[in-house]
Short mmCIF file of C-alpha atoms in Angstrom, two decimals:
data_model
loop_
_atom_site.label_atom_id
_atom_site.label_comp_id
_atom_site.label_asym_id
_atom_site.label_seq_id
_atom_site.Cartn_x
_atom_site.Cartn_y
_atom_site.Cartn_z
CA SER A 8 -8.93 5.80 5.86
CA SER A 9 -9.16 4.17 9.24
CA GLY A 10 -9.39 0.52 8.23
CA THR A 11 -11.36 -2.25 6.40
CA GLU A 12 -14.53 -3.87 7.70
CA VAL A 13 -14.63 -7.56 7.09
CA SER A 14 -17.40 -10.30 7.56
CA ILE A 15 -16.21 -13.76 6.83
CA THR A 16 -18.70 -16.50 6.74
CA TRP A 17 -18.12 -20.16 6.08
CA ASN A 18 -20.59 -22.64 4.45
CA ASP A 19 -21.39 -24.24 7.96
CA GLY A 20 -22.39 -20.66 9.21
CA PHE A 21 -19.34 -20.04 11.28
CA ARG A 22 -18.79 -16.24 11.11
CA VAL A 23 -16.07 -13.68 11.98
CA ASP A 24 -16.56 -10.08 11.96
CA ALA A 25 -13.60 -7.60 12.40
CA ARG A 26 -12.50 -4.10 11.68
CA LEU A 27 -8.95 -4.39 10.19
CA SER A 28 -6.37 -1.71 10.82
CA LEU A 29 -5.18 -2.57 7.32
CA LEU A 30 -6.55 -0.76 4.34
CA GLY A 31 -7.53 -2.22 0.94
CA ASP A 32 -9.77 -4.97 -0.40
CA PHE A 33 -6.70 -7.32 -0.74
CA GLN A 34 -6.17 -7.02 3.02
CA ALA A 35 -9.70 -8.49 3.49
CA GLU A 36 -8.90 -11.39 1.24
CA ASN A 37 -5.73 -11.99 3.22
CA ALA A 38 -7.61 -11.72 6.53
CA ALA A 39 -10.09 -14.48 5.17
CA LEU A 40 -7.12 -16.72 4.51
CA ALA A 41 -5.64 -16.06 7.89
CA ALA A 42 -8.90 -16.60 9.47
CA THR A 43 -9.49 -19.99 7.84
CA CYS A 44 -5.95 -20.99 9.00
CA ALA A 45 -6.65 -19.95 12.57
CA ARG A 46 -10.06 -21.60 12.56
CA TYR A 47 -8.43 -24.96 11.62
CA LEU A 48 -5.71 -24.64 14.30
CA LEU A 49 -8.40 -23.75 16.95
CA LYS A 50 -10.65 -26.77 16.16
CA GLY A 51 -11.25 -28.80 19.22
CA THR A 52 -9.72 -26.16 21.61
CA ALA A 53 -12.27 -23.38 21.60
CA SER A 54 -16.14 -23.38 21.08
CA GLY A 55 -17.57 -21.71 17.89
CA GLU A 56 -18.43 -18.51 19.49
CA ARG A 57 -15.00 -18.29 21.45
CA ALA A 58 -13.15 -19.18 18.36
CA ALA A 59 -14.86 -16.49 16.26
CA SER A 60 -14.04 -14.00 19.07
CA ILE A 61 -10.40 -15.04 19.27
CA ILE A 62 -9.97 -14.88 15.47
CA GLY A 63 -11.65 -11.44 15.22
CA ARG A 64 -9.44 -9.95 17.99
CA GLY A 65 -6.42 -11.30 16.20
CA LEU A 66 -7.48 -9.80 12.87
CA GLU A 67 -8.11 -6.55 14.45
CA LYS A 68 -4.78 -6.39 16.16
CA THR A 69 -2.84 -7.23 13.06
CA THR A 70 -0.50 -4.65 11.54
CA ILE A 71 1.86 -4.89 8.62
CA PRO A 72 4.46 -2.23 8.73
CA GLY A 73 5.02 -0.76 5.21
CA ARG A 74 1.82 -2.07 3.73
CA MET A 75 -0.68 0.95 3.16
CA GLU A 76 0.68 2.06 6.59
CA ILE A 77 -0.48 5.65 7.35
CA THR A 78 2.32 7.55 9.15
CA GLY A 79 1.10 11.10 8.95
CA ARG A 80 -2.32 12.97 9.04
CA ALA A 81 -1.83 16.55 7.68
CA PRO A 82 -1.01 15.60 5.04
CA VAL A 83 -1.90 11.93 5.00
CA ILE A 84 1.25 10.04 4.24
CA MET A 85 1.04 6.46 3.46
CA LEU A 86 3.99 3.97 3.09
CA ASN A 87 3.91 0.90 0.93
CA GLY A 88 6.52 -1.50 -0.09
CA ALA A 89 4.84 -2.99 -3.25
CA HIS A 90 7.59 -3.84 -5.71
CA THR A 91 5.95 -5.69 -8.69
CA PRO A 92 3.55 -4.23 -11.34
CA ALA A 93 0.79 -6.47 -10.04
CA SER A 94 1.14 -5.41 -6.45
CA ILE A 95 1.42 -1.90 -7.54
CA ARG A 96 -1.91 -2.13 -9.54
CA ARG A 97 -3.69 -3.41 -6.46
CA LEU A 98 -2.16 -0.67 -4.29
CA VAL A 99 -3.22 1.94 -6.62
CA ARG A 100 -6.65 0.74 -6.82
CA ALA A 101 -6.97 0.63 -2.99
CA PHE A 102 -5.24 4.08 -2.59
CA THR A 103 -7.48 5.59 -5.12
CA ASP A 104 -10.68 4.12 -3.39
CA VAL A 105 -9.70 5.65 -0.11
CA PHE A 106 -8.19 9.01 -1.60
CA PRO A 107 -9.99 9.73 -4.85
CA GLY A 108 -8.85 13.28 -5.37
CA LYS A 109 -5.35 14.72 -6.10
CA LYS A 110 -2.31 12.55 -4.94
CA ILE A 111 1.40 12.91 -4.88
CA LEU A 112 3.78 9.87 -5.21
CA ILE A 113 7.29 9.66 -3.81
CA PHE A 114 8.84 6.49 -5.54
CA GLY A 115 12.17 4.67 -5.37
CA SER A 116 13.23 1.28 -6.80
CA VAL A 117 16.32 -0.77 -6.73
CA ILE A 118 18.01 -2.13 -9.85
CA GLY A 119 16.45 -5.37 -10.96
CA LYS A 120 12.76 -4.42 -10.41
CA ASP A 121 10.36 -3.86 -13.32
CA THR A 122 10.39 -0.09 -12.92
CA GLU A 123 9.06 0.42 -16.47
CA GLY A 124 5.97 -1.81 -15.52
CA MET A 125 5.63 -0.04 -12.20
CA ALA A 126 5.77 3.41 -13.94
CA THR A 127 3.10 2.36 -16.37
CA ALA A 128 0.75 1.42 -13.45
CA LEU A 129 1.57 4.38 -11.33
CA ALA A 130 2.41 7.44 -13.39
CA ARG A 131 -0.85 8.42 -14.68
CA GLN A 132 -2.70 8.02 -11.37
CA PHE A 133 -0.78 10.82 -9.56
CA ASP A 134 -0.81 14.42 -10.00
CA HIS A 135 2.81 14.89 -9.08
CA ILE A 136 5.65 12.31 -8.78
CA ILE A 137 8.88 12.60 -6.94
CA ILE A 138 11.50 9.95 -7.74
CA SER A 139 14.04 9.43 -5.00
CA THR A 140 16.67 6.94 -3.84
CA PRO A 141 14.96 3.92 -1.98
CA GLY A 142 17.84 3.63 0.42
CA SER A 143 21.28 2.25 0.53
CA PHE A 144 20.65 -1.45 1.13
CA LYS A 145 20.79 -2.32 -2.62
CA LYS A 146 21.92 -0.37 -5.68
CA SER A 147 19.51 1.93 -7.27
CA TYR A 148 19.58 4.20 -10.35
CA PRO A 149 17.05 6.93 -9.72
CA GLU A 150 17.81 8.73 -13.01
CA ALA A 151 16.67 5.70 -15.07
CA VAL A 152 13.50 5.43 -13.00
CA HIS A 153 12.82 9.12 -13.34
CA ARG A 154 13.10 8.66 -17.16
CA HIS A 155 10.61 5.84 -17.17
CA PHE A 156 8.12 7.89 -15.18
CA LEU A 157 8.49 11.09 -17.37
CA ARG A 158 7.27 9.04 -20.41
CA PHE A 159 3.78 9.01 -18.67
CA ASN A 160 3.63 12.00 -16.38
CA GLU A 161 5.54 15.23 -17.19
CA LYS A 162 4.94 16.42 -13.58
CA CYS A 163 7.60 14.13 -12.37
CA GLU A 164 10.89 15.29 -10.70
CA LEU A 165 14.09 13.75 -9.44
CA VAL A 166 14.98 14.40 -5.90
CA ARG A 167 17.72 11.87 -4.98
CA ALA A 168 17.77 12.48 -1.06
CA PRO A 169 14.82 10.74 0.60
CA GLU A 170 14.40 13.35 3.16
CA ALA A 171 14.42 16.22 0.63
CA ALA A 172 11.89 14.29 -1.41
CA LEU A 173 9.54 14.04 1.52
CA GLN A 174 9.98 17.72 2.22
CA ARG A 175 9.22 18.53 -1.42
CA ALA A 176 6.10 16.42 -1.29
CA MET A 177 4.92 18.13 1.89
CA THR A 178 5.38 21.49 0.30
CA LEU A 179 3.39 20.45 -2.76
CA ALA A 180 0.71 18.76 -0.54
CA GLY A 181 0.16 22.03 1.48
CA GLY A 182 -1.32 19.74 4.32
CA SER A 183 -4.24 18.31 2.38
CA ILE A 184 -3.15 16.24 -0.56
CA PRO A 185 -2.30 12.56 0.30
CA ILE A 186 1.18 11.38 -0.21
CA LEU A 187 1.94 7.71 -1.16
#
């Protein structure tokens, strides 16, 4: 749970190795795309070895707040802003690879998102689910989201206040079960 090792090699033998602070195989794919763009931009300004070093350091320093961002350690608390069924499926795969045992989910969604699709992708993957309000920046209806999740996991509860939802998850985790 401390990052992702990447080794990117082009057909001409140019290679970049880095340890990303970002978790998940999809982050390695994103890093390869970013490295390709950086290599193109550095052409003619840095030698092969120097360019590889510059790109590698850039990848290693990259952070994306709210994308598999670990904010707590006892228990592990990870934040993620995935908001489509496809991004949720990739998130669940990566999270389960890093944390294969019991898991707790705190989930909130605004009106207009495919909460049924997200519930389908998430609900069976977690031992306990807490549905909460995602904030006040857009309208949300946590009761409807709760109903979607309950169809797939009976260990799902509604705790409207985000602070109370986190406290409930911390109590359930007992310091050892990861929370997403």
